[in-house]
Coordinates of C-alpha atoms in Angstrom, one line a residue:
Chain A
M61 CA -44.9 36.5 71.7
T62 CA -47.0 39.4 72.7
A63 CA -50.3 40.3 70.9
V64 CA -48.8 43.5 69.5
S65 CA -45.8 41.8 67.9
R66 CA -48.0 39.0 66.6
R67 CA -50.2 41.6 64.9
R68 CA -47.2 43.3 63.5
L69 CA -46.0 40.1 62.0
L70 CA -49.4 39.5 60.5
V71 CA -49.3 42.9 58.8
F72 CA -45.8 42.3 57.6
A73 CA -46.7 38.9 56.2
A74 CA -49.8 40.3 54.4
V75 CA -47.8 43.1 52.8
F76 CA -45.0 40.8 51.8
I77 CA -47.4 38.2 50.2
T78 CA -49.3 40.9 48.4
A79 CA -46.0 42.5 47.1
V80 CA -44.8 39.1 45.8
Y81 CA -48.1 38.3 44.2
L82 CA -48.1 41.6 42.3
I83 CA -44.5 41.2 41.0
P84 CA -45.9 40.7 37.4
V85 CA -47.7 44.1 37.6
Y86 CA -44.6 45.8 39.0
W87 CA -42.4 44.2 36.4
M88 CA -44.6 45.6 33.6
V89 CA -44.4 49.1 35.0
N90 CA -40.7 48.8 35.7
T91 CA -39.7 47.5 32.3
S92 CA -41.9 50.1 30.5
F93 CA -39.6 52.9 31.9
K94 CA -36.4 51.2 30.8
G95 CA -34.2 52.0 27.8
A96 CA -33.5 49.5 25.1
E97 CA -30.2 48.3 26.5
D98 CA -31.3 48.2 30.2
I99 CA -33.8 45.4 29.6
F100 CA -31.0 42.9 28.7
A101 CA -29.1 43.6 32.0
T102 CA -28.2 40.5 33.9
P103 CA -29.1 40.4 36.7
P104 CA -32.1 42.6 35.8
D105 CA -32.3 46.1 37.4
L106 CA -35.1 46.1 40.0
L107 CA -35.6 49.8 39.5
P108 CA -35.7 51.6 36.1
L109 CA -33.0 54.2 37.0
P110 CA -32.9 56.7 35.4
P111 CA -36.5 56.2 34.1
T112 CA -37.0 56.9 30.4
F113 CA -40.2 57.6 28.7
G114 CA -38.9 56.5 25.4
S115 CA -41.1 53.5 25.1
Y116 CA -44.2 55.5 25.8
A117 CA -43.1 58.1 23.2
D118 CA -42.2 55.5 20.5
A119 CA -44.5 52.6 21.1
V120 CA -47.7 54.4 22.2
F121 CA -47.9 58.0 21.3
S122 CA -46.2 58.0 17.9
N123 CA -47.5 54.6 16.9
G124 CA -50.6 55.2 14.7
D125 CA -51.7 51.5 15.0
I126 CA -51.8 51.6 18.8
A127 CA -53.5 55.0 18.9
R128 CA -56.1 53.8 16.5
G129 CA -56.5 50.6 18.4
L130 CA -57.0 52.5 21.6
M131 CA -59.7 54.7 19.9
N132 CA -61.4 51.6 18.5
S133 CA -61.4 49.9 22.0
G134 CA -62.9 53.1 23.5
I135 CA -65.7 53.2 20.9
I136 CA -66.5 49.5 21.3
A137 CA -66.4 49.6 25.1
V138 CA -68.6 52.7 25.3
G139 CA -71.0 51.4 22.7
T140 CA -71.2 48.1 24.5
T141 CA -71.9 49.8 27.8
V142 CA -74.6 52.0 26.4
V143 CA -76.4 49.2 24.5
T144 CA -76.1 46.8 27.4
L145 CA -77.7 49.3 29.8
L146 CA -80.5 50.1 27.4
V147 CA -81.4 46.5 26.8
A148 CA -80.7 45.1 30.3
L149 CA -82.3 47.7 32.5
P150 CA -86.0 47.2 31.5
A151 CA -85.5 43.4 31.4
A152 CA -84.0 43.3 34.9
Y153 CA -86.8 45.5 36.1
A154 CA -89.5 43.3 34.6
L155 CA -88.0 40.2 36.1
A156 CA -87.8 41.8 39.5
R157 CA -91.0 43.8 39.9
L158 CA -93.5 43.1 37.1
K159 CA -96.0 40.3 36.6
V160 CA -94.1 38.0 34.3
R161 CA -94.7 34.3 33.9
F162 CA -91.8 31.8 33.9
V163 CA -89.5 34.2 35.7
S164 CA -87.2 31.4 36.8
A165 CA -87.0 30.1 33.2
F166 CA -85.9 33.5 32.0
L167 CA -83.4 33.9 34.8
M168 CA -82.1 30.5 33.9
L169 CA -81.7 31.5 30.3
F170 CA -79.7 34.6 31.2
L171 CA -77.6 32.7 33.7
A172 CA -76.9 29.8 31.3
V173 CA -75.8 31.9 28.3
Q174 CA -73.1 33.3 30.6
M175 CA -71.5 29.9 30.6
V176 CA -71.1 29.8 26.8
P177 CA -67.5 29.9 25.6
S178 CA -66.7 33.0 23.5
V179 CA -65.1 30.8 20.9
N180 CA -68.5 29.1 20.4
L181 CA -70.0 32.4 19.5
A182 CA -67.0 34.0 17.6
L183 CA -66.8 31.2 15.0
P184 CA -70.5 31.2 13.9
M185 CA -70.7 35.0 14.3
F186 CA -67.9 35.3 11.8
V187 CA -69.9 33.2 9.3
L188 CA -73.2 35.0 10.0
F189 CA -71.7 38.4 10.2
S190 CA -69.9 37.8 6.9
G191 CA -73.3 37.4 5.3
A192 CA -74.8 40.4 7.1
G193 CA -71.9 42.8 6.3
L194 CA -71.1 43.1 10.0
V195 CA -67.5 41.8 9.9
N196 CA -65.1 44.7 10.2
S197 CA -67.6 47.1 11.7
Y198 CA -68.0 48.8 15.1
A199 CA -71.7 47.6 15.1
G200 CA -70.6 44.0 14.7
L201 CA -68.1 44.2 17.5
I202 CA -70.5 46.0 19.8
I203 CA -73.2 43.4 19.2
A204 CA -70.8 40.6 19.8
N205 CA -69.6 42.1 23.1
C206 CA -73.2 42.8 24.2
S207 CA -74.1 39.1 23.6
L208 CA -72.3 38.2 26.8
A209 CA -72.6 41.6 28.6
V210 CA -76.5 41.8 28.5
P211 CA -77.1 38.5 30.3
L212 CA -74.5 39.3 33.0
A213 CA -76.0 42.8 33.4
I214 CA -79.5 41.4 33.9
T215 CA -78.2 39.0 36.6
I216 CA -76.4 41.8 38.4
L217 CA -79.2 44.4 38.1
R218 CA -82.2 42.3 39.3
P219 CA -81.3 42.3 43.0
Y220 CA -81.0 46.1 43.0
F221 CA -84.6 46.4 41.6
L222 CA -85.8 43.8 44.1
A223 CA -84.5 45.9 46.9
I224 CA -86.6 49.0 46.0
P225 CA -89.3 49.5 48.6
E226 CA -92.7 48.8 47.2
E227 CA -94.2 52.0 48.6
I228 CA -92.0 54.2 46.3
V229 CA -93.2 52.6 43.1
E230 CA -96.8 52.5 44.3
A231 CA -96.7 56.2 45.3
A232 CA -95.4 57.0 41.8
K233 CA -98.3 55.1 40.2
I234 CA -100.8 56.9 42.4
D235 CA -99.3 60.1 41.2
G236 CA -100.2 59.1 37.7
C237 CA -97.1 57.3 36.5
N238 CA -97.6 54.3 34.2
E239 CA -95.4 51.2 34.1
L240 CA -92.8 52.9 31.9
T241 CA -92.6 56.3 33.7
A242 CA -92.5 54.6 37.1
F243 CA -89.5 52.6 35.9
W244 CA -87.8 55.5 34.3
R245 CA -88.4 58.2 36.8
V246 CA -88.4 56.2 40.1
A247 CA -86.8 52.8 39.8
V248 CA -83.8 53.7 37.6
P249 CA -82.7 56.8 39.7
V250 CA -82.8 54.9 43.0
S251 CA -80.8 52.0 41.5
T252 CA -77.8 54.1 40.6
P253 CA -75.3 51.9 42.4
G254 CA -76.5 48.9 40.3
I255 CA -76.2 51.0 37.1
I256 CA -72.7 52.1 38.0
T257 CA -71.7 48.5 38.6
V258 CA -73.1 47.2 35.3
G259 CA -71.6 50.1 33.4
A260 CA -68.2 49.5 34.9
V261 CA -68.3 45.8 34.4
S262 CA -69.5 46.0 30.8
F263 CA -66.9 48.7 30.0
L264 CA -64.0 46.7 31.5
Q265 CA -64.9 43.4 29.8
A266 CA -65.4 45.1 26.4
W267 CA -62.1 47.0 26.8
G268 CA -60.1 43.9 27.5
E269 CA -62.0 41.6 25.2
F270 CA -59.9 39.7 22.7
V271 CA -61.6 36.8 20.9
F272 CA -64.4 38.7 19.2
G273 CA -62.0 41.4 18.0
L274 CA -59.7 38.7 16.6
A275 CA -62.4 36.8 14.8
L276 CA -64.6 39.6 13.6
A277 CA -62.2 42.3 12.7
P278 CA -59.6 41.0 10.2
D279 CA -59.2 44.6 8.9
E280 CA -56.8 46.6 11.1
R281 CA -58.9 49.7 10.9
F282 CA -61.5 48.2 13.2
Q283 CA -59.3 46.2 15.5
P284 CA -59.4 46.9 19.2
V285 CA -56.1 47.6 20.9
T286 CA -55.9 44.1 22.4
V287 CA -55.8 42.6 18.9
V288 CA -53.4 45.3 17.5
L289 CA -51.0 44.4 20.4
A290 CA -51.2 40.7 19.7
G291 CA -50.6 41.4 16.0
I292 CA -47.5 43.5 16.4
T293 CA -46.0 41.4 19.2
N294 CA -43.8 39.6 16.6
A295 CA -42.8 42.9 15.0
F296 CA -41.7 44.2 18.4
G297 CA -39.5 41.1 18.8
T298 CA -37.5 41.5 22.0
K299 CA -38.4 45.2 22.5
W300 CA -39.9 44.2 25.9
N301 CA -39.9 47.8 27.1
D302 CA -42.1 48.9 24.3
L303 CA -44.4 45.9 24.7
M304 CA -44.7 46.6 28.5
A305 CA -45.5 50.3 27.8
V306 CA -48.3 49.3 25.5
S307 CA -49.6 46.8 28.0
A308 CA -49.4 49.4 30.8
I309 CA -51.4 51.8 28.7
I310 CA -54.1 49.2 28.1
A311 CA -54.2 48.4 31.8
L312 CA -54.3 52.1 32.8
P313 CA -58.1 52.7 32.3
V314 CA -58.8 49.4 34.0
I315 CA -56.7 50.4 37.0
V316 CA -58.2 53.9 37.2
L317 CA -61.8 52.6 37.0
F318 CA -60.9 50.0 39.6
I319 CA -59.5 52.5 42.0
F320 CA -62.7 54.6 41.9
L321 CA -65.3 51.8 41.6
Q322 CA -63.6 48.9 43.2
R323 CA -66.5 48.2 45.6
Y324 CA -69.0 48.2 42.7
I325 CA -66.9 46.1 40.3
V326 CA -66.1 43.4 42.8
A327 CA -69.7 43.1 43.9
G328 CA -70.9 43.0 40.3
L329 CA -68.4 40.4 39.1
T330 CA -68.7 38.1 42.0
E331 CA -72.5 38.3 42.4
G332 CA -73.1 38.0 38.7
A333 CA -71.2 34.7 38.8
T334 CA -72.8 33.3 41.9
K335 CA -76.4 34.6 42.2
S336 CA -79.4 33.1 40.6
Chain B
M1056 CA -85.6 31.2 44.5
R1057 CA -88.3 33.5 45.9
R1058 CA -91.3 34.2 43.7
T1059 CA -91.7 37.9 43.7
T1060 CA -94.5 38.1 41.2
V1061 CA -98.2 37.6 41.5
R1062 CA -99.9 35.8 38.7
P1063 CA -102.2 38.0 36.7
R1064 CA -105.9 37.1 36.7
R1065 CA -106.7 34.3 34.3
G1066 CA -107.6 35.5 30.8
R1067 CA -106.2 39.0 31.1
L1068 CA -102.6 38.9 30.2
N1069 CA -100.9 42.2 30.9
V1070 CA -98.6 42.8 27.9
A1071 CA -96.5 45.7 29.2
P1072 CA -94.1 43.6 31.3
Y1073 CA -93.2 41.5 28.3
L1074 CA -92.4 44.6 26.3
F1075 CA -89.8 45.4 29.0
L1076 CA -88.3 41.9 28.5
A1077 CA -88.6 41.6 24.8
P1078 CA -85.5 43.5 23.7
A1079 CA -83.2 41.5 26.0
V1080 CA -84.8 38.2 25.1
A1081 CA -84.6 39.0 21.4
F1082 CA -81.0 40.1 21.8
V1083 CA -80.0 36.9 23.5
V1084 CA -81.9 34.7 21.1
L1085 CA -80.3 36.5 18.1
T1086 CA -76.8 36.8 19.3
V1087 CA -76.3 33.7 21.5
V1088 CA -78.9 31.1 20.9
Y1089 CA -79.1 31.4 17.2
P1090 CA -75.3 31.4 16.6
L1091 CA -75.0 28.4 18.9
I1092 CA -77.7 26.4 17.0
Y1093 CA -76.1 27.5 13.7
N1094 CA -72.8 26.3 15.0
I1095 CA -74.2 22.9 15.9
L1096 CA -75.8 22.6 12.5
Q1097 CA -72.5 23.5 10.8
S1098 CA -70.9 20.5 12.3
F1099 CA -73.2 18.3 10.1
F1100 CA -72.3 20.0 6.9
D1101 CA -69.2 20.2 4.7
V1102 CA -68.1 23.8 5.3
G1103 CA -64.9 25.2 4.0
L1104 CA -64.0 28.8 3.1
R1105 CA -65.8 28.5 -0.3
E1106 CA -69.1 27.6 1.5
V1107 CA -68.6 30.4 4.0
V1108 CA -68.3 32.9 1.2
R1109 CA -70.9 31.5 -1.3
G1110 CA -73.1 29.3 0.8
G1111 CA -74.4 26.0 -0.4
A1112 CA -72.8 23.5 2.0
A1113 CA -73.6 19.8 1.6
W1114 CA -75.1 17.7 4.4
V1115 CA -72.6 15.1 5.5
G1116 CA -74.3 13.8 8.6
L1117 CA -71.9 12.5 11.2
D1118 CA -68.9 12.5 8.9
N1119 CA -67.2 15.4 10.7
Y1120 CA -67.7 13.8 14.0
R1121 CA -66.3 10.5 12.8
D1122 CA -63.3 12.4 11.3
Q1123 CA -62.6 14.3 14.6
L1124 CA -63.2 11.5 17.0
G1125 CA -60.7 9.4 15.0
R1126 CA -58.1 12.1 15.2
S1127 CA -55.4 11.9 17.9
E1128 CA -55.0 15.8 17.7
F1129 CA -58.6 16.2 18.8
W1130 CA -58.2 13.9 21.8
H1131 CA -55.0 15.5 22.6
A1132 CA -56.8 18.8 22.8
V1133 CA -59.4 17.3 25.1
V1134 CA -56.7 15.9 27.4
V1135 CA -54.7 19.2 27.4
S1136 CA -57.9 21.1 28.3
L1137 CA -58.6 18.8 31.2
V1138 CA -55.0 19.0 32.6
Y1139 CA -55.0 22.8 32.2
S1140 CA -58.4 23.2 33.9
V1141 CA -57.7 20.8 36.7
G1142 CA -54.3 22.4 37.3
T1143 CA -55.6 25.9 37.3
V1144 CA -58.5 25.1 39.7
A1145 CA -56.1 23.3 42.1
I1146 CA -53.6 26.1 42.2
A1147 CA -56.2 29.0 42.2
F1148 CA -58.2 27.3 45.0
A1149 CA -55.3 26.5 47.2
V1150 CA -53.8 30.0 46.8
G1151 CA -57.2 31.7 47.1
L1152 CA -58.0 29.8 50.3
G1153 CA -54.7 30.7 51.8
L1154 CA -55.3 34.4 51.0
A1155 CA -58.9 34.2 52.3
L1156 CA -57.7 32.8 55.6
L1157 CA -54.9 35.4 55.8
F1158 CA -57.3 38.3 55.2
H1159 CA -60.0 36.9 57.5
R1160 CA -57.9 38.2 60.4
E1161 CA -58.4 41.8 61.4
F1162 CA -55.4 44.1 60.8
R1163 CA -54.6 47.5 59.5
G1164 CA -54.4 48.0 55.8
R1165 CA -56.3 44.8 55.2
N1166 CA -58.8 46.3 52.7
V1167 CA -56.2 48.1 50.7
L1168 CA -54.0 45.0 50.3
R1169 CA -57.0 42.9 49.3
A1170 CA -58.1 45.4 46.7
L1171 CA -54.5 45.4 45.3
L1172 CA -54.6 41.6 44.9
L1173 CA -57.8 41.9 42.9
L1174 CA -55.9 43.8 40.3
A1175 CA -54.5 40.4 39.1
W1176 CA -58.0 39.3 38.4
I1177 CA -59.3 42.3 36.5
L1178 CA -56.3 43.0 34.3
P1179 CA -57.1 42.4 30.7
T1180 CA -55.8 39.0 29.5
V1181 CA -53.7 40.6 26.8
V1182 CA -51.8 42.5 29.4
S1183 CA -51.2 39.6 31.8
A1184 CA -50.3 37.2 29.0
N1185 CA -47.7 39.6 27.7
V1186 CA -46.2 40.3 31.1
W1187 CA -46.0 36.5 31.8
R1188 CA -44.2 36.0 28.5
W1189 CA -41.7 38.6 29.5
L1190 CA -41.3 37.2 33.0
L1191 CA -40.7 33.7 31.6
D1192 CA -38.3 34.8 28.8
G1193 CA -35.4 32.3 28.6
S1194 CA -32.5 34.7 28.4
Y1195 CA -33.6 37.8 30.2
G1196 CA -36.7 36.9 32.1
L1197 CA -37.1 37.8 35.8
L1198 CA -38.0 34.2 36.8
N1199 CA -34.9 32.6 35.4
A1200 CA -32.8 35.4 36.9
A1201 CA -34.4 34.7 40.3
L1202 CA -33.9 31.0 40.0
S1203 CA -30.3 31.2 39.0
G1204 CA -29.7 33.7 41.8
L1205 CA -31.0 31.1 44.2
G1206 CA -28.8 28.5 42.5
L1207 CA -31.8 26.4 41.3
L1208 CA -31.1 26.8 37.6
D1209 CA -27.9 26.7 35.6
R1210 CA -29.2 27.2 32.0
D1211 CA -31.5 29.4 30.0
L1212 CA -34.7 27.6 30.4
F1213 CA -37.2 28.7 27.7
W1214 CA -40.4 28.0 29.6
L1215 CA -42.7 28.6 26.7
G1216 CA -40.5 26.7 24.2
E1217 CA -40.6 23.3 25.9
P1218 CA -43.9 21.2 26.1
N1219 CA -44.2 20.5 29.8
P1220 CA -42.8 23.8 31.2
A1221 CA -45.1 25.6 28.7
L1222 CA -48.2 23.8 30.0
L1223 CA -47.2 24.5 33.6
A1224 CA -46.6 28.1 32.7
V1225 CA -50.0 28.8 31.1
T1226 CA -51.6 27.0 34.0
V1227 CA -49.8 29.1 36.6
A1228 CA -50.5 32.3 34.7
T1229 CA -54.2 31.5 34.5
A1230 CA -54.3 30.5 38.2
W1231 CA -52.6 33.8 39.1
S1232 CA -55.6 35.6 37.6
F1233 CA -58.2 33.4 39.2
A1234 CA -56.9 33.0 42.7
P1235 CA -58.0 36.5 43.9
F1236 CA -61.5 35.7 42.6
A1237 CA -61.4 32.5 44.6
M1238 CA -60.2 34.5 47.6
I1239 CA -63.2 36.9 47.4
L1240 CA -65.8 34.1 47.3
L1241 CA -64.1 32.0 50.0
A1242 CA -63.7 35.1 52.2
A1243 CA -67.5 35.6 51.9
G1244 CA -67.9 31.9 52.9
L1245 CA -65.6 32.4 56.0
Q1246 CA -67.7 35.5 57.0
G1247 CA -70.7 33.3 57.1
I1248 CA -69.3 30.9 59.7
S1249 CA -70.5 31.7 63.2
P1250 CA -67.6 32.5 65.6
T1251 CA -69.4 30.5 68.3
Y1252 CA -68.2 27.3 66.7
Y1253 CA -64.6 28.4 67.1
E1254 CA -65.2 29.5 70.7
A1255 CA -66.6 26.1 71.5
A1256 CA -63.7 24.4 69.8
R1257 CA -61.2 26.5 71.7
I1258 CA -62.8 25.6 75.0
D1259 CA -62.5 21.9 74.0
G1260 CA -58.8 22.6 73.4
A1261 CA -58.7 22.1 69.6
S1262 CA -55.5 23.3 67.9
A1263 CA -55.6 25.7 65.0
W1264 CA -55.1 22.9 62.6
Q1265 CA -57.8 20.8 64.2
Q1266 CA -60.2 23.8 64.0
F1267 CA -59.4 24.2 60.3
R1268 CA -59.8 20.5 59.5
S1269 CA -63.0 19.8 61.4
L1270 CA -64.7 23.2 61.3
T1271 CA -63.6 25.6 58.6
F1272 CA -63.0 23.1 55.8
P1273 CA -66.3 21.2 56.1
L1274 CA -68.3 24.4 56.6
L1275 CA -66.8 25.9 53.5
R1276 CA -67.8 23.0 51.4
P1277 CA -70.7 24.6 49.6
V1278 CA -68.7 27.7 48.7
S1279 CA -65.7 25.6 47.8
L1280 CA -67.9 23.6 45.3
T1281 CA -69.1 26.8 43.8
V1282 CA -65.6 28.3 43.4
T1283 CA -64.2 25.0 42.0
L1284 CA -66.9 24.6 39.4
L1285 CA -66.9 28.2 38.3
I1286 CA -63.2 28.4 37.9
F1287 CA -63.2 25.1 36.1
I1288 CA -66.0 26.3 33.7
F1289 CA -64.1 29.6 33.1
T1290 CA -60.8 27.9 32.5
F1291 CA -62.1 25.1 30.3
K1292 CA -63.4 27.7 27.8
T1293 CA -60.4 30.0 28.1
F1294 CA -58.9 30.9 24.7
D1295 CA -57.0 34.2 25.0
T1296 CA -54.5 33.4 27.6
I1297 CA -53.1 30.3 25.8
F1298 CA -53.5 31.8 22.3
L1299 CA -51.5 34.9 23.4
M1300 CA -48.8 33.1 25.5
T1301 CA -48.0 30.1 23.3
G1302 CA -50.5 30.0 20.4
G1303 CA -51.1 26.4 21.5
G1304 CA -47.4 25.5 21.1
P1305 CA -44.7 24.4 21.3
G1306 CA -46.0 21.9 18.7
N1307 CA -49.5 21.4 20.2
A1308 CA -48.4 21.0 23.8
T1309 CA -50.8 23.7 25.1
E1310 CA -53.4 23.4 22.4
T1311 CA -56.7 23.3 24.4
L1312 CA -60.1 22.6 22.7
P1313 CA -60.9 26.4 22.2
V1314 CA -57.5 27.0 20.6
Y1315 CA -57.8 23.8 18.5
A1316 CA -61.2 24.9 17.3
Y1317 CA -60.0 28.4 16.4
N1318 CA -57.0 27.0 14.5
E1319 CA -59.3 24.6 12.6
A1320 CA -61.5 27.5 11.5
F1321 CA -59.0 30.3 10.9
E1322 CA -55.8 28.6 10.1
F1323 CA -57.1 25.7 8.0
S1324 CA -60.6 27.1 7.0
R1325 CA -62.2 23.9 8.2
F1326 CA -65.3 25.5 9.7
D1327 CA -67.1 22.2 10.0
T1328 CA -64.6 20.4 12.1
A1329 CA -64.1 23.5 14.1
A1330 CA -67.9 23.4 14.8
V1331 CA -67.5 19.8 16.0
A1332 CA -64.8 20.9 18.5
T1333 CA -66.8 23.8 19.7
T1334 CA -70.0 21.7 20.0
V1335 CA -68.1 19.2 22.2
L1336 CA -66.7 22.1 24.2
M1337 CA -70.2 23.4 24.7
V1338 CA -71.7 20.0 25.7
I1339 CA -69.0 19.7 28.4
S1340 CA -69.6 23.3 29.5
I1341 CA -73.3 22.8 29.7
A1342 CA -72.8 19.6 31.7
L1343 CA -70.6 21.4 34.1
A1344 CA -73.1 24.3 34.3
L1345 CA -75.9 21.9 35.2
V1346 CA -73.8 20.5 38.0
Y1347 CA -73.1 24.1 39.1
F1348 CA -76.8 25.1 39.1
R1349 CA -77.7 22.0 41.1
A1350 CA -75.1 23.0 43.6
L1351 CA -76.4 26.5 43.8
R1352 CA -79.9 25.2 44.4
N1353 CA -78.8 22.8 47.1
E1354 CA -76.9 25.7 48.7
E1355 CA -80.0 27.9 48.7
G1356 CA -82.1 25.1 50.0
A1357 CA -79.7 24.4 52.8

């Protein structure tokens, strides 16, 4: 076998394996464009021809519950991202560049809490939040999401601050910056990639989060779309095309963000998990 | 770990850095540490719905633990958790390693394909769980259609309606999400192996399989340990995939510890025994995390 044909074979194998692996994603999109009777075809149609947008029209756009869920998820995810950045940025900076004692103990704390199961937080939070009036509120859901997003964000951000050349920060201080202004005017702007990474990761995790929404928002008015979808699954019964349309809409922002920020997201999620 | 800080002169503590840290530490203490401690305490009290609403729970010592450790349902949940986690790790690691080796070769379109695979990993759980439910549908699911097309199945197998197929299904679905993550970490490990090893092996006439067995696999050991432990920790505490695919059913065939704990609290309003289950879950997670941290440290020291 020549080198060229061997390389061709390799490309073909890689394309084939990737395609097979992503059948679930394809099947979601495919089913979401099918009509009510097409989904029960045996054997199933591999292409949704002719495609219909009926499921998107009925299940997503004219379904008030889903629309409200999407809005709630948006509010919770944006809120989580903003709060996480505000809290994590200065902390990561301090652990990277300032004179702090017990740095490794702090790092260990932030790394260790990432290992905590969500259920372990959701159950006591329900009890504690009940007492504090935070059940069924955006604030409660944002706080809950931040509890896991903040430690992860600090772990991801610290290496970016470590990488800033000392001269830049020193020059700023000579120019009359104090600790806070040096951080805000110099360190934060040059760490934009890290901030994009943390922003994207926090947003994605909060957007797809399920357990906190389930435990802390019994009232439908505050439920994120993930919980709304789980709640109406039984009502949808076998309307798989509608279910897949809603699933596709939930996946859409994730896929769009991923297309544009893939490099950042992968770096953030893998390094957050493996760096100490 | 490199120390990047200089100790301040004795007696003059600079407060500013701690002000930078304070919000994050306060946040983590209030939203993670305090709920965790509260959760552990709850496991020593008698807490039902009335106590949650009105307070005033009675101290019962180890009664809740005695109650749970004597229950076959509790032990069943522990065993299911272990089977589910070990199965997920095994499949995700094997598939991830295969993918990492495939994409370690240079060819056109490599990066695009690798990025596409990562979609499986970052899709929200609600989405993937729903898609898997549809793929596995007994009457109209794609999987059964494919299996009957190949002549491997002659009945409507309701995967999520039978105990063992359901456990296999949630394990495969979870592994599907984690394998690309394993791929990324293992690919980074492969990058770190010097090509000179392989050149030497080739000169010695080693076959591809021999190279894999005596070079790649041993040299990947530190990364493999990290990947295995991380995916085990993540899977062991997974709640949403199982809750959404099977609800722990049929019966309690797929009821892992997190699902068991959730049901104790929100189905039966037994917050105290739920706290026992989550405390046990946490103790196991912490033990695993400690093993993981030790492995990390050894890796860095190596």
